[in-house]
Coordinates of C-alpha atoms and ligand atoms in Angstrom, one line a residue:
M64 CA 205.9 300.9 162.5
Q65 CA 204.2 298.5 164.8
L66 CA 200.9 298.5 162.9
Y67 CA 200.0 295.1 164.4
K68 CA 199.2 296.8 167.7
Q69 CA 196.1 298.2 165.9
H70 CA 195.0 294.9 164.3
T71 CA 193.5 291.7 165.5
I72 CA 194.0 288.8 163.0
K73 CA 191.9 285.7 162.8
I74 CA 193.5 282.6 161.4
Y75 CA 191.7 279.4 160.4
N76 CA 193.4 276.8 162.6
S77 CA 193.2 273.4 160.9
L78 CA 193.8 271.8 164.3
T79 CA 190.5 273.1 165.8
G80 CA 188.6 273.7 162.5
E81 CA 187.9 277.2 163.6
K82 CA 188.9 280.7 162.9
E83 CA 190.7 281.8 166.0
L84 CA 192.1 285.1 167.3
F85 CA 195.8 285.1 166.5
T86 CA 198.0 285.7 169.6
P87 CA 201.7 285.1 169.0
I88 CA 203.7 283.5 171.9
N89 CA 206.0 286.6 172.1
Q90 CA 204.0 289.6 171.3
D91 CA 206.3 291.3 168.8
Y92 CA 207.6 288.1 167.1
I93 CA 206.2 285.4 164.9
G94 CA 207.7 282.0 164.3
M95 CA 206.4 280.3 161.1
Y96 CA 207.5 277.0 159.7
V97 CA 206.5 275.8 156.2
C98 CA 207.3 272.5 154.7
G99 CA 209.5 273.1 151.7
P100 CA 209.9 271.1 148.5
T101 CA 211.5 267.7 148.0
V102 CA 214.1 268.7 145.5
Y103 CA 214.0 265.8 143.1
S104 CA 212.1 267.4 140.2
N105 CA 211.2 270.8 138.8
V106 CA 208.6 272.7 140.9
H107 CA 205.1 272.7 139.4
L108 CA 202.6 275.4 139.7
G109 CA 200.7 273.6 142.5
N110 CA 203.9 273.8 144.6
V111 CA 204.2 277.5 143.6
R112 CA 200.7 278.2 144.8
T113 CA 201.2 276.8 148.3
F114 CA 204.5 278.6 148.8
M115 CA 202.9 281.8 147.4
S116 CA 200.1 281.6 149.9
F117 CA 202.7 281.6 152.7
D118 CA 204.8 284.3 151.0
M119 CA 201.7 286.5 151.1
I120 CA 201.1 285.7 154.8
F121 CA 204.8 286.4 155.6
R122 CA 204.5 289.7 153.7
Y123 CA 201.4 290.7 155.6
F124 CA 203.0 290.0 159.0
K125 CA 206.0 292.0 157.9
H126 CA 203.9 294.8 156.7
L127 CA 202.2 295.0 160.1
G128 CA 205.6 295.4 161.6
Y129 CA 206.0 292.0 163.2
K130 CA 209.5 290.5 163.5
V131 CA 209.0 287.3 161.7
R132 CA 211.3 284.3 161.6
Y133 CA 210.1 282.3 158.6
V134 CA 211.7 278.9 158.2
R135 CA 211.1 276.9 155.0
N136 CA 213.1 273.8 154.6
I137 CA 214.6 271.9 151.7
T138 CA 213.9 268.2 151.8
D139 CA 217.1 266.6 150.4
A140 CA 216.9 263.2 151.9
G141 CA 214.6 260.7 153.6
H142 CA 211.5 261.3 151.5
L143 CA 210.7 257.9 150.0
E144 CA 208.5 257.1 147.0
N145 CA 204.7 257.4 147.6
D146 CA 205.4 259.1 150.9
A147 CA 205.8 255.6 152.4
D148 CA 208.3 253.9 154.7
V149 CA 209.4 251.4 152.0
G150 CA 210.7 252.1 148.5
E151 CA 213.4 254.2 147.1
D152 CA 214.4 257.6 148.2
K153 CA 213.0 260.1 145.7
I154 CA 216.3 261.9 145.2
T155 CA 218.4 258.7 145.0
K156 CA 216.0 257.3 142.4
K157 CA 216.4 260.4 140.2
A158 CA 220.2 260.2 140.7
R159 CA 220.2 256.6 139.6
L160 CA 218.0 257.3 136.5
E161 CA 220.2 260.2 135.5
Q162 CA 223.5 258.6 136.5
I163 CA 224.5 261.6 138.6
E164 CA 225.2 262.1 142.3
P165 CA 222.2 262.6 144.6
M166 CA 223.6 265.9 145.6
E167 CA 223.7 267.0 142.0
V168 CA 220.0 266.3 141.9
V169 CA 219.5 268.3 145.0
Q170 CA 221.6 271.2 143.7
R171 CA 219.9 271.3 140.3
Y172 CA 216.3 271.4 141.6
T173 CA 217.1 273.7 144.5
V174 CA 218.4 276.2 142.0
D175 CA 215.3 275.7 139.8
F176 CA 213.1 276.2 142.9
H177 CA 214.9 279.5 143.8
N178 CA 214.8 280.7 140.2
I179 CA 211.1 280.1 139.9
L180 CA 210.3 281.7 143.3
N181 CA 212.4 284.7 142.3
T182 CA 210.5 285.0 139.0
F183 CA 207.3 285.2 141.0
N184 CA 208.8 287.8 143.3
F185 CA 208.9 285.7 146.5
L186 CA 210.7 287.1 149.6
P187 CA 213.4 284.7 150.8
P188 CA 212.6 282.9 154.1
S189 CA 214.7 283.9 157.1
I190 CA 216.2 280.4 157.3
E191 CA 216.2 277.6 154.7
P192 CA 217.6 274.5 156.4
T193 CA 218.2 271.2 154.8
A194 CA 217.4 267.7 156.1
T195 CA 221.0 266.5 155.4
G196 CA 222.3 269.4 157.4
H197 CA 220.4 268.3 160.5
I198 CA 221.1 264.6 160.8
I199 CA 222.6 265.0 164.3
E200 CA 219.6 266.8 165.6
Q201 CA 217.4 264.1 164.1
I202 CA 219.4 261.3 165.8
E203 CA 219.2 263.1 169.1
L204 CA 215.4 263.4 168.7
I205 CA 215.1 259.7 168.0
K206 CA 217.2 258.9 171.1
T207 CA 214.8 260.9 173.2
I208 CA 211.7 259.3 171.6
I209 CA 213.2 255.9 172.4
D210 CA 214.1 256.9 176.0
N211 CA 210.5 258.1 176.5
G212 CA 209.2 254.7 175.4
F213 CA 207.6 255.7 172.1
G214 CA 210.2 254.4 169.7
Y215 CA 211.6 250.9 169.2
Q216 CA 214.5 249.4 167.2
V217 CA 214.2 246.4 164.8
N218 CA 217.1 245.3 162.6
G219 CA 218.8 248.6 162.6
S220 CA 215.7 250.7 161.9
V221 CA 213.7 252.6 164.4
Y222 CA 209.9 253.0 164.3
F223 CA 207.5 255.2 166.2
D224 CA 205.0 253.2 168.2
V225 CA 201.7 254.8 167.2
H226 CA 199.5 252.4 169.2
K227 CA 201.4 253.0 172.4
Y228 CA 201.4 256.8 171.8
N229 CA 197.7 256.7 171.1
K230 CA 197.0 255.3 174.6
T231 CA 198.0 258.6 176.2
N232 CA 197.7 260.9 173.3
N233 CA 195.5 261.4 170.3
Y234 CA 197.1 260.2 167.0
G235 CA 194.7 261.8 164.6
I236 CA 194.2 265.0 166.4
L237 CA 195.0 267.1 163.3
S238 CA 193.7 264.9 160.5
K239 CA 190.6 263.8 162.5
R240 CA 191.4 260.2 161.6
K241 CA 190.8 257.5 164.2
L242 CA 193.4 254.8 164.8
E243 CA 190.7 252.1 164.7
D244 CA 189.7 253.2 161.2
L245 CA 193.3 253.4 160.1
I246 CA 193.8 249.8 161.3
H247 CA 190.9 248.6 159.1
N248 CA 192.1 250.6 156.1
T249 CA 195.8 249.9 156.2
R250 CA 197.1 247.2 153.9
E251 CA 200.1 245.2 155.1
L252 CA 202.8 246.1 152.6
D253 CA 205.8 243.9 151.8
G254 CA 208.8 244.9 153.8
Q255 CA 206.8 246.4 156.6
S256 CA 207.0 243.3 158.7
D257 CA 209.7 244.9 161.0
K258 CA 207.0 247.1 162.4
R259 CA 204.9 246.1 165.4
N260 CA 201.9 247.6 163.6
P261 CA 201.5 248.8 160.0
Q262 CA 200.4 252.3 161.3
D263 CA 203.9 252.8 162.9
F264 CA 206.2 255.0 161.0
A265 CA 209.9 255.1 160.5
L266 CA 212.1 257.4 162.5
W267 CA 215.3 255.9 161.2
K268 CA 215.8 253.4 158.3
K269 CA 218.7 251.1 157.9
A270 CA 220.2 251.6 154.5
E271 CA 220.4 248.8 152.0
P272 CA 223.9 248.2 150.7
T273 CA 223.0 250.1 147.5
H274 CA 221.5 253.1 149.2
I275 CA 223.9 256.0 148.6
M276 CA 222.7 258.6 151.1
R277 CA 223.6 257.2 154.5
W278 CA 224.8 258.3 157.8
P279 CA 226.2 256.5 160.9
S280 CA 223.9 256.3 163.9
P281 CA 223.6 254.2 167.1
W282 CA 221.3 251.8 165.2
S283 CA 222.7 251.4 161.8
D284 CA 224.2 253.2 158.8
G285 CA 221.0 254.7 157.5
F286 CA 218.9 257.7 157.0
P287 CA 216.2 259.6 158.9
G288 CA 212.4 259.2 158.3
W289 CA 210.8 262.0 156.3
H290 CA 208.6 263.3 159.1
L291 CA 211.4 263.7 161.5
E292 CA 213.4 266.5 159.7
C293 CA 210.6 269.0 160.1
T294 CA 210.3 268.3 163.8
A295 CA 214.0 268.7 164.2
M296 CA 214.4 271.8 162.2
S297 CA 211.2 273.6 163.3
T298 CA 212.0 273.2 167.0
K299 CA 215.7 274.0 166.5
Y300 CA 215.0 277.4 165.0
L301 CA 211.6 278.3 166.4
G302 CA 211.6 276.6 169.8
E303 CA 209.7 273.6 171.2
Q304 CA 206.5 275.5 170.7
F305 CA 205.9 278.0 168.0
D306 CA 203.2 280.0 166.4
I307 CA 202.4 278.8 162.9
H308 CA 203.1 275.7 160.9
G309 CA 202.0 275.5 157.3
G310 CA 202.1 273.4 154.2
G311 CA 199.8 272.0 151.5
M312 CA 196.6 270.3 152.4
D313 CA 198.0 266.9 151.3
L314 CA 200.7 267.1 154.0
K315 CA 198.1 267.1 156.9
F316 CA 198.2 263.3 157.0
P317 CA 200.5 261.5 157.6
H318 CA 203.3 264.1 157.6
H319 CA 201.9 266.8 160.0
E320 CA 200.1 264.3 162.1
C321 CA 203.4 262.5 162.6
E322 CA 205.2 265.7 163.4
I323 CA 202.8 266.4 166.2
A324 CA 203.3 262.8 167.6
Q325 CA 207.1 263.1 167.4
N326 CA 207.0 266.4 169.2
Q327 CA 204.7 265.2 172.0
A328 CA 206.7 262.0 172.4
A329 CA 210.1 263.8 172.5
L330 CA 209.2 267.1 174.3
G331 CA 205.9 266.4 175.9
K332 CA 204.2 269.3 174.2
A333 CA 202.1 270.1 171.1
P334 CA 204.5 272.0 168.9
V335 CA 202.3 274.4 167.1
N336 CA 199.6 276.9 168.1
Y337 CA 198.1 277.4 164.6
W338 CA 198.2 274.9 161.8
M339 CA 197.6 276.3 158.4
H340 CA 196.9 274.4 155.2
A341 CA 196.9 275.8 151.7
N342 CA 194.5 274.2 149.3
M343 CA 195.3 272.5 146.0
L344 CA 195.7 274.0 142.5
E345 CA 193.9 272.1 139.7
L346 CA 194.3 272.4 136.0
N347 CA 191.2 272.6 133.8
G348 CA 189.0 271.0 136.5
A349 CA 191.2 268.0 137.3
R350 CA 194.0 267.2 139.8
M351 CA 197.4 268.2 138.5
S352 CA 199.3 265.0 138.1
K353 CA 202.4 264.0 136.4
S354 CA 201.1 260.5 135.7
T355 CA 198.0 261.7 133.7
G356 CA 200.0 264.5 132.0
N357 CA 197.5 267.1 133.4
I358 CA 200.3 269.3 134.4
I359 CA 201.9 272.6 133.4
N360 CA 205.2 273.9 134.7
P361 CA 205.8 277.5 135.5
N362 CA 208.1 278.1 132.6
E363 CA 205.7 276.7 130.1
L364 CA 203.0 279.1 131.4
L365 CA 205.4 282.1 131.4
S366 CA 206.7 281.4 127.9
G367 CA 203.4 280.4 126.4
K368 CA 205.0 277.2 125.1
N369 CA 202.3 274.7 126.0
D370 CA 199.2 273.2 124.6
K371 CA 196.9 274.2 127.4
M372 CA 196.8 278.0 127.3
S373 CA 196.3 280.4 124.4
Q374 CA 199.2 282.8 125.3
A375 CA 202.0 283.5 127.6
F376 CA 201.3 285.1 131.0
S377 CA 203.5 287.4 133.1
P378 CA 204.5 286.4 136.6
S379 CA 202.4 289.1 138.1
A380 CA 199.3 288.2 136.1
I381 CA 199.7 284.6 137.4
R382 CA 200.4 285.8 140.9
F383 CA 197.3 288.0 140.7
F384 CA 195.3 285.1 139.5
M385 CA 196.3 283.1 142.5
M386 CA 195.7 285.9 144.9
Q387 CA 192.1 286.3 143.6
S388 CA 191.2 283.1 145.5
S389 CA 191.4 282.4 149.2
Y390 CA 194.4 280.2 150.1
R391 CA 191.9 277.8 151.6
S392 CA 189.9 277.2 148.4
V393 CA 190.7 274.8 145.7
L394 CA 191.8 276.9 142.7
D395 CA 191.3 275.8 139.1
L396 CA 193.9 277.1 136.6
T397 CA 192.2 277.7 133.3
N398 CA 192.9 279.8 130.2
D399 CA 189.7 281.9 130.7
G400 CA 190.6 282.5 134.4
L401 CA 194.1 283.6 133.5
L402 CA 192.9 285.9 130.8
A403 CA 190.4 287.6 133.1
S404 CA 193.1 288.0 135.8
E405 CA 195.5 289.5 133.3
K406 CA 192.8 292.1 132.3
G407 CA 192.1 292.8 136.0
F408 CA 195.7 293.1 136.8
N409 CA 196.3 295.6 133.9
R410 CA 193.4 297.7 135.1
L411 CA 194.8 297.9 138.6
M412 CA 198.2 298.8 137.3
E413 CA 196.8 301.5 135.0
A414 CA 194.9 303.0 137.9
I415 CA 198.1 303.1 140.0
K416 CA 199.9 304.9 137.2
L417 CA 197.0 307.4 136.8
L418 CA 197.0 308.1 140.5
Q419 CA 200.5 309.7 140.2
N420 CA 199.1 312.7 138.4
S421 CA 195.5 312.8 139.7
P422 CA 193.9 316.2 140.5
T423 CA 192.9 317.0 144.1
S424 CA 189.9 318.9 145.4
K425 CA 188.6 320.6 148.5
T426 CA 186.4 317.7 149.4
S427 CA 186.3 314.0 148.9
T428 CA 183.5 311.9 147.6
F429 CA 185.0 308.7 148.9
N430 CA 185.8 307.8 152.4
V431 CA 189.4 306.7 152.0
Q432 CA 189.9 306.0 155.7
E433 CA 187.0 303.7 155.9
W434 CA 188.2 302.0 152.7
T435 CA 191.7 301.5 154.1
Q436 CA 190.2 299.9 157.2
K437 CA 188.1 297.6 155.0
C438 CA 191.3 296.4 153.2
Y439 CA 192.9 295.6 156.6
D440 CA 189.7 293.9 157.8
A441 CA 189.8 291.6 154.7
M442 CA 193.4 290.6 155.4
N443 CA 192.8 290.3 159.2
D444 CA 190.0 287.8 158.4
D445 CA 192.2 284.8 157.7
F446 CA 194.1 286.6 154.9
N447 CA 191.1 287.0 152.6
T448 CA 192.9 288.2 149.5
P449 CA 189.8 288.0 147.2
I450 CA 187.9 290.4 149.4
L451 CA 190.9 292.6 149.6
I452 CA 191.2 292.7 145.8
A453 CA 187.5 293.5 145.5
H454 CA 188.2 296.6 147.7
L455 CA 191.2 297.5 145.6
F456 CA 188.9 297.6 142.6
E457 CA 186.5 300.0 144.5
A458 CA 189.5 302.3 144.6
V459 CA 190.2 301.8 140.9
K460 CA 186.7 303.0 140.1
I461 CA 187.3 306.2 142.2
I462 CA 190.7 306.8 140.6
N463 CA 189.3 306.4 137.1
G464 CA 186.7 309.0 137.9
L465 CA 189.1 311.7 139.3
K466 CA 190.1 313.1 135.9
E467 CA 186.6 313.9 134.9
Q468 CA 185.7 314.9 138.4
K469 CA 183.1 312.0 138.7
S470 CA 184.9 311.5 142.0
T471 CA 187.0 313.9 144.0
L472 CA 189.7 313.5 146.7
T473 CA 191.5 316.0 149.0
L474 CA 195.2 315.9 148.9
E475 CA 195.3 314.1 152.2
D476 CA 192.9 311.4 151.0
L477 CA 194.8 311.1 147.8
E478 CA 198.0 310.5 149.7
L479 CA 196.4 307.9 151.9
L480 CA 194.9 306.2 149.0
K481 CA 198.3 306.0 147.2
H482 CA 199.9 304.7 150.4
T483 CA 197.4 302.0 151.1
L484 CA 197.2 300.9 147.5
N485 CA 200.9 300.6 147.1
A486 CA 201.2 298.8 150.4
F487 CA 198.7 296.2 149.5
V488 CA 199.5 295.8 145.8
F489 CA 203.3 295.7 146.0
D490 CA 204.2 294.8 149.6
V491 CA 201.5 292.5 150.6
L492 CA 200.3 290.8 147.4
G493 CA 203.8 290.9 146.0
L494 CA 202.7 292.2 142.5
Q495 CA 205.1 294.0 140.3
T496 CA 204.7 296.6 137.6
E497 CA 206.1 295.7 134.2
G498 CA 209.0 298.1 134.8
Q499 CA 209.9 296.3 138.0
N500 CA 209.8 293.0 136.1
Q501 CA 212.0 294.4 133.4
E502 CA 214.5 295.9 135.9
K503 CA 214.8 292.4 137.3
G504 CA 215.4 291.0 133.9
A505 CA 218.0 293.6 133.2
S506 CA 219.9 292.9 136.4
K507 CA 219.9 289.2 135.6
L508 CA 221.3 289.9 132.1
N509 CA 224.0 292.1 133.6
G510 CA 224.9 289.4 136.0
T511 CA 225.1 286.8 133.2
V512 CA 227.4 289.0 131.1
E513 CA 229.6 289.6 134.1
L514 CA 229.9 285.9 134.6
L515 CA 230.8 285.4 130.9
I516 CA 233.5 288.1 131.2
Q517 CA 234.9 286.3 134.2
L518 CA 235.0 283.0 132.4
R519 CA 236.6 284.7 129.4
Q520 CA 239.3 286.1 131.7
E521 CA 239.9 282.6 133.0
A522 CA 240.2 281.3 129.5
R523 CA 242.7 283.9 128.6
A524 CA 244.7 283.2 131.8
N525 CA 244.8 279.6 130.6
K526 CA 245.9 280.8 127.1
N527 CA 242.7 279.3 125.8
W528 CA 242.4 282.0 123.1
A529 CA 239.8 280.0 121.0
L530 CA 237.3 280.0 123.9
S531 CA 238.0 283.6 124.9
D532 CA 237.4 284.7 121.3
Q533 CA 234.3 282.6 121.0
I534 CA 232.8 284.2 124.1
R535 CA 233.6 287.7 122.7
D536 CA 232.3 287.0 119.2
Q537 CA 229.1 285.2 120.2
L538 CA 228.2 288.0 122.6
L539 CA 228.8 290.5 119.8
E540 CA 226.4 288.5 117.6
L541 CA 223.8 289.0 120.3
G542 CA 224.5 292.7 120.3
I543 CA 226.7 292.8 123.5
K544 CA 230.0 294.4 122.9
L545 CA 232.9 293.7 125.2
N546 CA 235.5 296.5 125.7
D547 CA 238.9 295.4 127.0
G548 CA 240.7 298.1 128.9
K549 CA 243.5 298.6 131.5
D550 CA 241.1 298.2 134.4
G551 CA 239.3 295.1 133.0
T552 CA 236.5 294.5 130.6
T553 CA 233.3 296.5 130.4
F554 CA 230.4 295.9 128.1
N555 CA 227.7 297.8 126.1
I556 CA 224.3 296.3 125.3
Ligands
AMP148 P1 206.5 268.3 147.6 O1 207.7 268.9 147.0 O2 205.8 267.3 146.9 O3 206.8 267.9 149.1 O4 205.5 269.6 147.7 C1 205.8 270.8 148.2 C2 204.6 271.6 148.6 O5 203.7 271.8 147.5 C3 203.8 270.9 149.7 O6 203.4 271.8 150.7 C4 202.6 270.3 149.0 O7 201.5 270.2 149.8 C5 202.4 271.4 147.9 N1 201.6 270.9 146.7 C6 201.8 269.7 146.0 N2 200.9 269.6 145.0 C7 200.1 270.7 145.1 C8 199.0 271.2 144.3 N3 198.5 270.6 143.2 N4 198.4 272.4 144.7 C9 198.9 273.1 145.7 N5 199.9 272.7 146.5 C10 200.6 271.5 146.2
ZN149 ZN1 207.5 269.0 156.7

């Protein structure tokens, strides 16, 4: 259903600093690009929050019936330490420390990223491109930027000429920084002497002999600059201009500022109509940071095995906690906050259960249509999930009153209430009932046992009877019995 035809959405555009009426470039379609993770370590909850904000936005657009192409990349090369132009590649460094291939690092943490997002019931994006899969596109972009006079080559590396660009464009348009201030505040770092000015940024870096991840280019064997991949991949899949670009607040400068500059320099246009930035997650009132140890990873929170929270929390309780604050506010993760959210989430789920067998009456004491509209109004106002949730709890009160006839609803109103509640709770906020969570767990377990059966068959084919028996016996110890038959192996749990 093309619900979107009945709704006008306002989005806070970081570029203008204002809530603006959202008008997609093509009326039925939305193109949205979100900067994905650099896959060199396990995702932390801060990352999860940013991606969850955009998952909710993606879900709402889909709910309204838009055809959304949601592109979220994987950064698997080019992102150097400290987000700078000098230093080691984050992935290469990890590979060196662990003595494995960089692509093993990429694989390990991409799998971890997907597992975590799956646990929190994320929808997969429409396209998940990688930086290393788009080296040719990045080289082509650099050529165009050089041809247009905004890039220069020094010793096999190519830099973006920020000062020249700023003469005819506004470098700082998004982050509201002024080049003069940047000049005063930039320290000249060792190794940056190749640049005409310290504010210039790398489009292509010549690889040192020890740098493993390298590709041939017209300038040197090297690797692309971090900012370039997003310009290459967003415009490849969404066009030279597209609707929405998102990411965490910390990416506004320099990453997104540089993306705009690259796009203007290569294609002569501002790439994005609406820039959206999700705010940071803190832990007990302080920045989440690996260096201070003030950090908690998703699995620690889910399992309860940590020294910061009093108990384990379910994925939906955590998701509900995150949805109770606006994506634009800083959110502080605390034990009390999570406990309160868990309670609220359970109350909501109980009301939804109760609604299945609620009595109906000839008249309604609650205006469900008006309430439905209020739910949409909240989401249409820059995806205001805390206000939406406040409205959902109005409905909870009504539902809880139906049994004792403290409130009444006609059949028609009851159906509308069910429909709206289900749509917002499950489709838009992405919450799950315990049963849905368990079903997912069961399907994972089935998949794992199938995999072990397959490995056992391979072991038998190789006459590795010891391994084949070990798999069978240890599964039996766990209460999973394998039954070998003519048509293969089945199992009982
Ligand atoms: P990274 O893998 O570091 O490039 O980060 C992936 C995404 O997570 C980016 O959009 C970051 O802005 C975002 N992010 C990083 N730390 C936090 C945090 N503490 N809270 C919310 N988002 C974060
Ligand atoms: Zn990016």
